[in-house]
Structures are given as C-alpha cells and as structure tokens.
PDB file of C-alpha atoms in Angstrom:
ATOM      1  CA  UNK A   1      -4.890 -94.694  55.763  1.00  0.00           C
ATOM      2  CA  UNK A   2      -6.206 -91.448  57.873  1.00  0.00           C
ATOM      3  CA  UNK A   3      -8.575 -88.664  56.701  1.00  0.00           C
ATOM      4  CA  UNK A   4      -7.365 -85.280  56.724  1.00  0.00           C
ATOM      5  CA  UNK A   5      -9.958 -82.738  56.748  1.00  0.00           C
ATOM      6  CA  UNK A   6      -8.716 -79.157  54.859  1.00  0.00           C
ATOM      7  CA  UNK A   7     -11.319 -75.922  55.549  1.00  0.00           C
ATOM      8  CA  UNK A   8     -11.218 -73.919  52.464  1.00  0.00           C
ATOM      9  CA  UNK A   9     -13.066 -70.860  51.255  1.00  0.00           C
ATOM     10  CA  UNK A  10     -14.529 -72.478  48.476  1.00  0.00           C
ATOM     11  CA  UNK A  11     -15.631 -75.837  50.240  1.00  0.00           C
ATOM     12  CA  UNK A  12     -14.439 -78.090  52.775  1.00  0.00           C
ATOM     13  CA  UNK A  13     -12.262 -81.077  51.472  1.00  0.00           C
ATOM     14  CA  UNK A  14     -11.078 -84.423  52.531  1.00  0.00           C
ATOM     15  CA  UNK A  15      -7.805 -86.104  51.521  1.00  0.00           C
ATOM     16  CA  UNK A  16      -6.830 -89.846  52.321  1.00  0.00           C
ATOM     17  CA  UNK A  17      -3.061 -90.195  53.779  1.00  0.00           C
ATOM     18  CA  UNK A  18      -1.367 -93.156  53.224  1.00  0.00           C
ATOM     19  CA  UNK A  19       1.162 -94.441  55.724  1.00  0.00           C
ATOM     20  CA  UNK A  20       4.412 -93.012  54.343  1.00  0.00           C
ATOM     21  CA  UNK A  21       6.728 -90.247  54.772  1.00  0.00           C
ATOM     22  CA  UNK A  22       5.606 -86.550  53.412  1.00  0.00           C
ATOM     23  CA  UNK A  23       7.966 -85.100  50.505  1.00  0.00           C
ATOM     24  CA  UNK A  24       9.305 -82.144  49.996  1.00  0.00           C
ATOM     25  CA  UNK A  25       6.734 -81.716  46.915  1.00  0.00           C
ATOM     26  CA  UNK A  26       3.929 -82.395  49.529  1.00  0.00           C
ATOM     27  CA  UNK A  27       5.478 -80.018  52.088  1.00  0.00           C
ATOM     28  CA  UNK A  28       5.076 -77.690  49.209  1.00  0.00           C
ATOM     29  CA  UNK A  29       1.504 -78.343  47.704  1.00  0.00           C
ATOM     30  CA  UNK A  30      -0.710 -78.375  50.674  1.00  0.00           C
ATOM     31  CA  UNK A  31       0.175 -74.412  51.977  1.00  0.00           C
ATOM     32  CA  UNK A  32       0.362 -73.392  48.348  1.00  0.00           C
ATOM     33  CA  UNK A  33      -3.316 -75.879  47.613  1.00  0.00           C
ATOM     34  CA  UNK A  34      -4.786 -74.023  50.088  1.00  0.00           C
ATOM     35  CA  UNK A  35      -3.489 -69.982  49.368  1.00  0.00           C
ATOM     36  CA  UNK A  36      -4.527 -70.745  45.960  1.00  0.00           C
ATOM     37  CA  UNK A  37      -7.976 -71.460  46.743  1.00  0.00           C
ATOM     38  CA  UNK A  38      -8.216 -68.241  49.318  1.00  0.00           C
ATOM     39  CA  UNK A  39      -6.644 -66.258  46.082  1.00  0.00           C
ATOM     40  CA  UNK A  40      -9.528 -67.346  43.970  1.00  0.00           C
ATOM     41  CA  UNK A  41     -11.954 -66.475  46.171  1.00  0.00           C
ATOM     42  CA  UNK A  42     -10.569 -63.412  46.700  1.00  0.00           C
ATOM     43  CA  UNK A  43     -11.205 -63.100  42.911  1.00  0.00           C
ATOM     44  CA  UNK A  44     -14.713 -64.385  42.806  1.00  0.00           C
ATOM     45  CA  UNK A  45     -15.516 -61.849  45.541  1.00  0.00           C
ATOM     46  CA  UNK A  46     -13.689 -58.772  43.138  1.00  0.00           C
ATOM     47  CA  UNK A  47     -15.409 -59.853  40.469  1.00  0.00           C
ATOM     48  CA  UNK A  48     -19.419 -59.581  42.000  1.00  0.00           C
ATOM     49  CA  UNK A  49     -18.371 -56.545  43.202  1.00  0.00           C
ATOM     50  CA  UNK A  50     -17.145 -55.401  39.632  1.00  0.00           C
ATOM     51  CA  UNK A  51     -20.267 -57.353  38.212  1.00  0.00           C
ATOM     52  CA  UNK A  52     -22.549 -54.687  40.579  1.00  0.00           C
ATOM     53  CA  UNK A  53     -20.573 -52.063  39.617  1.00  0.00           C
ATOM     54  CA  UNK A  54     -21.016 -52.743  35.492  1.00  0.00           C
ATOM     55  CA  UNK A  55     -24.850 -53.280  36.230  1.00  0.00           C
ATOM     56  CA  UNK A  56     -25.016 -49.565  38.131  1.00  0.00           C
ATOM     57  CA  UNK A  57     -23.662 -47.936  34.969  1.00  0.00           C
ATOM     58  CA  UNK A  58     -25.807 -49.881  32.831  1.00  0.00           C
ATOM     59  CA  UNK A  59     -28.175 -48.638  34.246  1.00  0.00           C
ATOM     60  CA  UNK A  60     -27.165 -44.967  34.278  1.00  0.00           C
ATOM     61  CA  UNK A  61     -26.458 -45.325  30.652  1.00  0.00           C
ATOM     62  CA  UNK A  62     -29.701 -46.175  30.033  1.00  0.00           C
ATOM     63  CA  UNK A  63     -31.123 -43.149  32.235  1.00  0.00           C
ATOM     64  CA  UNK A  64     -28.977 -40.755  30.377  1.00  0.00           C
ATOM     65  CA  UNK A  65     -30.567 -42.075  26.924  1.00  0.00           C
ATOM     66  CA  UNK A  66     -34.175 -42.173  28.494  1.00  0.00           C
ATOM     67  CA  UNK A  67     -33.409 -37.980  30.015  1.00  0.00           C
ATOM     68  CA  UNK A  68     -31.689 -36.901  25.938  1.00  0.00           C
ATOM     69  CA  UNK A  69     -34.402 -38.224  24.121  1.00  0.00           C
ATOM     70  CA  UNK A  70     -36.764 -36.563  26.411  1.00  0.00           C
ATOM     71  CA  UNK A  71     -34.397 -33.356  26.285  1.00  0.00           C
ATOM     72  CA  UNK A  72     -33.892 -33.491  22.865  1.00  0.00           C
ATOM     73  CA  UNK A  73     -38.097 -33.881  21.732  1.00  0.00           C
ATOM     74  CA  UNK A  74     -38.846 -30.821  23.938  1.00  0.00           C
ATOM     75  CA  UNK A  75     -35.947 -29.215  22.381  1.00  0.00           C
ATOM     76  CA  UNK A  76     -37.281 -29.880  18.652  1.00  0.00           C
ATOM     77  CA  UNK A  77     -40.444 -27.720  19.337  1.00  0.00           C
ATOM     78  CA  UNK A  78     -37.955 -24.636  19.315  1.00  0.00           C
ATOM     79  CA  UNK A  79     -37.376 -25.431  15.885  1.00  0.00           C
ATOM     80  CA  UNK A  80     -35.516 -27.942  12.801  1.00  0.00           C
ATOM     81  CA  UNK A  81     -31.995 -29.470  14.113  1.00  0.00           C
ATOM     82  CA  UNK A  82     -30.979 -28.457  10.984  1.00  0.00           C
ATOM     83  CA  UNK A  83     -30.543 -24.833  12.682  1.00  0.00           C
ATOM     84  CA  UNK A  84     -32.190 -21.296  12.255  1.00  0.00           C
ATOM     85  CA  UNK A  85     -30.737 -17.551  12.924  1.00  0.00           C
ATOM     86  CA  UNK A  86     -31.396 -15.993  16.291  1.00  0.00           C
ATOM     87  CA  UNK A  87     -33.890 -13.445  15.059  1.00  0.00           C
ATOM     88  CA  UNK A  88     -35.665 -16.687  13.486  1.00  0.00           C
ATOM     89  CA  UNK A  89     -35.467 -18.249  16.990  1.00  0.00           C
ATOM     90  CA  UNK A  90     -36.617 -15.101  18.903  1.00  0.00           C
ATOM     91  CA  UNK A  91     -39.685 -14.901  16.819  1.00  0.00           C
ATOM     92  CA  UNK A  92     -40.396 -18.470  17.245  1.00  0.00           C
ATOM     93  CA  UNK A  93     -39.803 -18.174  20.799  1.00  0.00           C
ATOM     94  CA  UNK A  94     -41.796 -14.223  21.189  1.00  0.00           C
ATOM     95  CA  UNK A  95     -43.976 -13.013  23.667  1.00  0.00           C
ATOM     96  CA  UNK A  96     -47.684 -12.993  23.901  1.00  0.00           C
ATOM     97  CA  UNK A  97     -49.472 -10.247  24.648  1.00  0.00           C
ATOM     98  CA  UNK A  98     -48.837 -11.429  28.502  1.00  0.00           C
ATOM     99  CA  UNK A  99     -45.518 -11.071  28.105  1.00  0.00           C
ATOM    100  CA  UNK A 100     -44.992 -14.885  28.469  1.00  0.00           C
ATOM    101  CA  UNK A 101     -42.926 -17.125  25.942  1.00  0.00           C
ATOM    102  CA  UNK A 102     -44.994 -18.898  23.915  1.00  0.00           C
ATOM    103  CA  UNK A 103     -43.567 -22.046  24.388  1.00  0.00           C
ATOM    104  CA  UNK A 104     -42.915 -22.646  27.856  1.00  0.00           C
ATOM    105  CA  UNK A 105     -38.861 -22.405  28.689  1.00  0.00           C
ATOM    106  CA  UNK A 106     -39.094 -24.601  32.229  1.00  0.00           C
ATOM    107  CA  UNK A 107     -39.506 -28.212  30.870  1.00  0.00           C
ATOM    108  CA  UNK A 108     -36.490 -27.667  28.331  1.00  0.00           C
ATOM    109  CA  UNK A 109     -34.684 -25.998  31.308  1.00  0.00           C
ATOM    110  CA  UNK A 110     -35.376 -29.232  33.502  1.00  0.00           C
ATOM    111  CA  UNK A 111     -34.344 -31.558  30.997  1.00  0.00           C
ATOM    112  CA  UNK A 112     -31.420 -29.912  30.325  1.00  0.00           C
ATOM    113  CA  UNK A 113     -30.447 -30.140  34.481  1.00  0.00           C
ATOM    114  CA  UNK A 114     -31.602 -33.704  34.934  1.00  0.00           C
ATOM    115  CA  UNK A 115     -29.798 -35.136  31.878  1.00  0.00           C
ATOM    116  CA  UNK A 116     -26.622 -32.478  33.069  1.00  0.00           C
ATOM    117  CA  UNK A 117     -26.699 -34.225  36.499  1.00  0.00           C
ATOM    118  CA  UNK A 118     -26.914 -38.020  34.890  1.00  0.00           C
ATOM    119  CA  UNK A 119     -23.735 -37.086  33.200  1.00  0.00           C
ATOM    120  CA  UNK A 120     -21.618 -35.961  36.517  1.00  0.00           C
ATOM    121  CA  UNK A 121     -23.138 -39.086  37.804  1.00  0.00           C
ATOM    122  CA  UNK A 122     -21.259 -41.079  34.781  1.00  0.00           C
ATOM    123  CA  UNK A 123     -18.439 -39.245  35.274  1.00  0.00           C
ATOM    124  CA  UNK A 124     -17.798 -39.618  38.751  1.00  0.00           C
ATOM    125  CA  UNK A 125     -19.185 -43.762  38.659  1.00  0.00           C
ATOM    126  CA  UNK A 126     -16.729 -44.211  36.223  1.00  0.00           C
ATOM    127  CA  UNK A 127     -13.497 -42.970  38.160  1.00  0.00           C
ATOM    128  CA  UNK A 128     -14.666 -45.343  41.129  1.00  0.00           C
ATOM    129  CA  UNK A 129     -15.279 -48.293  38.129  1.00  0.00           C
ATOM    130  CA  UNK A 130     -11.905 -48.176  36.408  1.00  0.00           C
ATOM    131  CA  UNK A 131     -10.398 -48.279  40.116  1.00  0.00           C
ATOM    132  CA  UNK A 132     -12.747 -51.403  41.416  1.00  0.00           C
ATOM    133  CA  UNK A 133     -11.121 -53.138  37.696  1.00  0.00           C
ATOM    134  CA  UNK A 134      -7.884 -52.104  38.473  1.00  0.00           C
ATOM    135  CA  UNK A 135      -7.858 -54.208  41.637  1.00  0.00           C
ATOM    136  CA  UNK A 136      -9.417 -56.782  39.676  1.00  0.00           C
ATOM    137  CA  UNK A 137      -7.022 -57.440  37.285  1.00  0.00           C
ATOM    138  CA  UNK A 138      -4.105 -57.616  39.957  1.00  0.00           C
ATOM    139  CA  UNK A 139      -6.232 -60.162  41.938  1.00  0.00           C
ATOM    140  CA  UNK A 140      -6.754 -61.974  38.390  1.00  0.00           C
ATOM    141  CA  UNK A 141      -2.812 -61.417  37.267  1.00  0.00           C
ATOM    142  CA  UNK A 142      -1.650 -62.546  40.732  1.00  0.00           C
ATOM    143  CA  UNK A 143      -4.395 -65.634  40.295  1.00  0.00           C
ATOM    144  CA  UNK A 144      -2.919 -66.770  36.988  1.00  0.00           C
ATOM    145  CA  UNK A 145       0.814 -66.629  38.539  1.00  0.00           C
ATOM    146  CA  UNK A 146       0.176 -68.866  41.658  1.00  0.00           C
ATOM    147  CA  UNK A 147      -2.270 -71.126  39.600  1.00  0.00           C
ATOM    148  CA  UNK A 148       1.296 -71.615  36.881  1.00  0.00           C
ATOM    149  CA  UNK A 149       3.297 -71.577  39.991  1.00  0.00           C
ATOM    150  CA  UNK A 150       0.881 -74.305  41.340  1.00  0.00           C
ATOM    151  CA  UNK A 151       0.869 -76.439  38.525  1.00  0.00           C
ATOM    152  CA  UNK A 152       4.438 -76.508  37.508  1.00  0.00           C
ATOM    153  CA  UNK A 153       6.129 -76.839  40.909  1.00  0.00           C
ATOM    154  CA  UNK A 154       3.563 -78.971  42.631  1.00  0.00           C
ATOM    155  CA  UNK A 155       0.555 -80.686  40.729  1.00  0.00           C
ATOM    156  CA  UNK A 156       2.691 -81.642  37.913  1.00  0.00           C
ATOM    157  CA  UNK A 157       5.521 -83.138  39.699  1.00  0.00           C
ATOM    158  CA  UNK A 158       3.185 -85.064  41.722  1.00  0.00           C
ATOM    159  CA  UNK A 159       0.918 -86.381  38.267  1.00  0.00           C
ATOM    160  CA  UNK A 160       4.635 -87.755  37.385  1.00  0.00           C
ATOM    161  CA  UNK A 161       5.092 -90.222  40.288  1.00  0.00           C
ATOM    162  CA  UNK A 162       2.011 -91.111  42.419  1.00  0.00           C
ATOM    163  CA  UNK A 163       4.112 -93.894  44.207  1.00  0.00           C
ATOM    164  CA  UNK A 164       5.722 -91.353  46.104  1.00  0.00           C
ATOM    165  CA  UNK A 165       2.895 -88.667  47.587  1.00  0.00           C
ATOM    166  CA  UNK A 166       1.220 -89.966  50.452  1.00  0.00           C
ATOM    167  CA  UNK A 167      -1.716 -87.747  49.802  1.00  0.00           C
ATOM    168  CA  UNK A 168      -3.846 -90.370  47.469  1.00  0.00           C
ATOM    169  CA  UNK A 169      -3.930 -89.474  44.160  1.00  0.00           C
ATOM    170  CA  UNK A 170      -7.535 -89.612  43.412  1.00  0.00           C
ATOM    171  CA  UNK A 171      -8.635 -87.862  46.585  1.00  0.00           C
ATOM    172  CA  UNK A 172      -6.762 -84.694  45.255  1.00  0.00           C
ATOM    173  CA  UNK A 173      -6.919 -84.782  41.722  1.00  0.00           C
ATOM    174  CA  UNK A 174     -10.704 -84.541  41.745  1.00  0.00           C
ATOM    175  CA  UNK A 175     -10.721 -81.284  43.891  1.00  0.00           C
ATOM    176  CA  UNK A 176      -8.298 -79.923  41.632  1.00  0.00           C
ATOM    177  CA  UNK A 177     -10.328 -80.806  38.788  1.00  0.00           C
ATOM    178  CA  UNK A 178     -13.290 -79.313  40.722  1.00  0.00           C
ATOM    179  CA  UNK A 179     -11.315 -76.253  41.701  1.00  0.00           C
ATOM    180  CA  UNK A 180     -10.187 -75.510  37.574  1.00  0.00           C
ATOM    181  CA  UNK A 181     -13.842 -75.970  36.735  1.00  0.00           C
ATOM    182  CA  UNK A 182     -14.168 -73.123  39.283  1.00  0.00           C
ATOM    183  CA  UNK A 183     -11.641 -70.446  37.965  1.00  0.00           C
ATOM    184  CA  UNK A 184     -12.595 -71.567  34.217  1.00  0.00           C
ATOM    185  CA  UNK A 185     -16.590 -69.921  35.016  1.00  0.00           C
ATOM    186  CA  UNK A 186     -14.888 -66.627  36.495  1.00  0.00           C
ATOM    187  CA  UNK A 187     -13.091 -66.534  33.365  1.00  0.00           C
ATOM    188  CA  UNK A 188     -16.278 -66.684  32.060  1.00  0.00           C
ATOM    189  CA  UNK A 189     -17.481 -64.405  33.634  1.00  0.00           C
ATOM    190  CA  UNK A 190     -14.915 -61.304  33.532  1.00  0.00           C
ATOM    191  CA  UNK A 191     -15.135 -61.767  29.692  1.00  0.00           C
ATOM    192  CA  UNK A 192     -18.349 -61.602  29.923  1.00  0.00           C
ATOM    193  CA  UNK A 193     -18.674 -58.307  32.253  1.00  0.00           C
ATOM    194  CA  UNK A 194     -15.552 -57.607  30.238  1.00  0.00           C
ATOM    195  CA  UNK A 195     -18.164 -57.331  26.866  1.00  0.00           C
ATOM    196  CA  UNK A 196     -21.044 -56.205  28.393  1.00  0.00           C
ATOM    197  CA  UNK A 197     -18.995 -52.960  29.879  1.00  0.00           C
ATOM    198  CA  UNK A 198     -17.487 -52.130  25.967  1.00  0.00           C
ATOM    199  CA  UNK A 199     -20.929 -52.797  24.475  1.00  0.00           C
ATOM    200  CA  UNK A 200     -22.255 -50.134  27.293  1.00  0.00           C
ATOM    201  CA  UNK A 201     -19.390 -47.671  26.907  1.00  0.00           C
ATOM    202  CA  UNK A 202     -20.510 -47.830  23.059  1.00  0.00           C
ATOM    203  CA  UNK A 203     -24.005 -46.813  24.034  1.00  0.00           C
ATOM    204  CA  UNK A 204     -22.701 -43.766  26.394  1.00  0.00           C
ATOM    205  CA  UNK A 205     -20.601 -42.847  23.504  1.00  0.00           C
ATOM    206  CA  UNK A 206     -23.701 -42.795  21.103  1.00  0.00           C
ATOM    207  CA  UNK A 207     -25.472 -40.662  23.331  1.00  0.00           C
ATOM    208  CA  UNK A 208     -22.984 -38.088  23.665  1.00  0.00           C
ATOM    209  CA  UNK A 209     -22.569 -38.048  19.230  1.00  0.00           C
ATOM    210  CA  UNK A 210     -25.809 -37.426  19.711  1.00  0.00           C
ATOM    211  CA  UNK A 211     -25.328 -34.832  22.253  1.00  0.00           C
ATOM    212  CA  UNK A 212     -22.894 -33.023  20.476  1.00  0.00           C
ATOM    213  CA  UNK A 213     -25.335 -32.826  17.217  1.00  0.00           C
ATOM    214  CA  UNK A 214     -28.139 -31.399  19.838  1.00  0.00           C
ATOM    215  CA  UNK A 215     -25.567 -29.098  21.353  1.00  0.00           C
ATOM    216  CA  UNK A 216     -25.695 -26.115  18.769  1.00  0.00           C
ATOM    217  CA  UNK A 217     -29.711 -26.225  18.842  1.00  0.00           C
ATOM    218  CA  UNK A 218     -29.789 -25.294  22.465  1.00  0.00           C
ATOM    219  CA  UNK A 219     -27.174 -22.931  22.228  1.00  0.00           C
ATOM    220  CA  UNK A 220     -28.831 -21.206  18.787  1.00  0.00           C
ATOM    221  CA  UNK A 221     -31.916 -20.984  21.651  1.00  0.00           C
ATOM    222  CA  UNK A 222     -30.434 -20.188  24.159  1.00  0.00           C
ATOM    223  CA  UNK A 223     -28.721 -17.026  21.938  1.00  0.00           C
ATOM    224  CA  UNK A 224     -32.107 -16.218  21.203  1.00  0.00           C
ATOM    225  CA  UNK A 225     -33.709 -15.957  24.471  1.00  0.00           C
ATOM    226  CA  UNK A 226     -31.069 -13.433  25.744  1.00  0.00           C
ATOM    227  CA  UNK A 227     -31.272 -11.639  22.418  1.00  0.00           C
ATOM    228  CA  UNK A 228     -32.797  -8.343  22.188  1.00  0.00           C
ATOM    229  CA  UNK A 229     -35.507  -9.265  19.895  1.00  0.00           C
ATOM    230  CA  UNK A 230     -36.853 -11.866  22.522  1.00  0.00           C
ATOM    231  CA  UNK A 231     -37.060  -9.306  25.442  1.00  0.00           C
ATOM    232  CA  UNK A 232     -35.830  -9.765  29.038  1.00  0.00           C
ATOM    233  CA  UNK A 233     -38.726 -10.744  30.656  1.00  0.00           C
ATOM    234  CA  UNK A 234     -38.021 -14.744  30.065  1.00  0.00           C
ATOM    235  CA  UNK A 235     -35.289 -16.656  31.656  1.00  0.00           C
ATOM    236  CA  UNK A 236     -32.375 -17.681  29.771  1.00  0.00           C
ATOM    237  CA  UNK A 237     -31.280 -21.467  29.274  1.00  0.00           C
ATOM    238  CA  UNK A 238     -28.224 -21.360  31.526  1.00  0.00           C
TER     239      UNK A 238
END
C-alpha cells in the first residue's frame, strides 16, 4: 500500500493504492474525479455570485416600495384616487394671494424622480441578473452531465468489482459520498435563490399594479397644473 495525495478545489484528499496494475476504468476516474470536483466549484462560486446578485435586487425592490408609498401619500393630498376633473384639480391645487401653490409641488416632484430612478436601476440590474443566471445554469447543466457521465462510466463500474481497482474502495467511496453531500446543498441552494427571486419578482410586480392605479392621479395633476385655470407661475410635474 502507498498514499496518494490528490489537491482539489474543494479539499485535499488521500487515496490508499494497493500493489496492482491500474485499469482502464481507473485511468478513466481519477482525471474525470478530479474535473468534476473543479466543475462544482466552479458552480459553487456562480452560484454566491448569483446569491449577491438576488440579495441586490431584493433590496432594490424593497427601496422602490419604501420611494411609491412615500410618492403615492404625498400624491393623495392632491386629492381621492378615485379621480377628479382638471378644473377640480386646479382649484385644489390654486394660488394664494402670493402666487404660490397651496400645496407645495417639490416633494411630489422629488418623489416622483427618486422612485423614477429606482426603476431604471431595476431595469438595468435585471439585464445584468438574467445574464449572471444564464451562466449559471450552463455551469449547473454541464455539472449534472459530467456528474451522470461520472457515475455511469466510472463510479459504477468500479462499485461492481472492487477486486480489480487498486485505488481502495473505502478510501474513495467516502469522498464521493462527501463530494454528493456537497452538490446536494447547492441544489439547495439554487432552489432556494431560485424561490426567493420569483417571490421578489412578485413583489416588483405588485408595486408596479400599484403604479399603474397611481399613474392617472399624477397625470389628472399634472393636467391641472399646466391648465389655464391653475396659472403659469407653478412648475409642472414633468
């Protein structure tokens, strides 16, 4: 018997030879043993950088819902959801005897911008997301082929007759065991990412129903602003 030491990405492993002649199946297993192990890590490095990427839009989703309902309560002063006319608006919105609205256009204006800009931030985020899970699933396709491609051609064979490998049996069937524990938690994992980034895309989607229900409001005061029962001396919601 003589130790052979094998560097891996994952760990570093040791495998007992016994004093016989390699087979083919062994000539196969080791190279493909060890490109397997680089391919998962491969995959375990995708997937924190996917994980990162679903926790940055989480987190932008949640900033977009913070900036509408902050956009949409300074937006209910100008009046009921439900809608008015633009003559209603403009006298809701008229001048005092300053000449100055009398409720104050900026916030509503500011809200409007900072929840506009979240949005292009989503937008754009998301292009570079659906490319980072792109990658992703070709690391985690080309994973599942070479772990099959493994197993069938190699692992299996071996399981079958012991009495020929001259790697020893238990030496290399507990790494393998340890390495399957491995790619079972970054299945784990990607579903769970997987759920978390639907159950996130439902909450962007919310927000923009929502948006789309606010949408006429601003526009009704926005109409009235640069109506000519308002007056021109107050900016218009652009």
């Amino acid at each position: 018997m003589q130790d052979y030491i094998v560097e891996l990405p994952l760990h570093t492993i040791r495998l007992e030879l016994q004093d016989k002649e390699q087979t083919s199946i062994e000539a196969t297993s080791l190279p493909l043993y060890i490109d397997l192990h680089h391919e998962l890590w491969e995959l375990m490095q995708c997937l924190e950088q996917y994980r990162h990427e679903v926790e940055k839009m989480q987190s932008l989703v949640k900033e977009i819902g913070m900036a509408f309902t902050a956009m949409e309560t300074e937006a209910r002063k100008y009046g009921s959801l439900a809608g008015f006319s633009d003559e209603e608006a403009a006298q809701l919105l008229s001048l005092d005897e300053t000449g100055t609205a009398k409720i104050p256009l900026q916030q509503l204006q500011s809200l409007i911008q900072h929840y506009s800009a979240l949005v292009d931030r989503y937008t754009n985020s998301s292009g570079y997301h659906d490319e980072v899970y792109k990658v992703l699933e070709e690391k985690r396709e080309r994973f599942d082929q070479s772990f099959g491609n493994y197993w069938r051609n190699c692992f299996s064979p071996m399981l079958n007759d012991w009495s020929v490998i001259q790697i020893d049996a238990l030496s290399l069937d507990r790494d393998f065991e340890e390495f399957r524990e491995i790619a079972y938690q970054s299945d784990v994992l990607y579903e769970q990412l997987v759920d978390d980034w639907n159950a996130m895309c439902e909450e962007a989607r919310e927000t923009d129903r929502k948006m789309k229900l606010l949408d006429p409001h601003l526009k009704c005061i926005s109409n009235a602003i640069n109506s000519p029962h308002f007056g021109s001396q107050n900016p218009g919601l652009n």
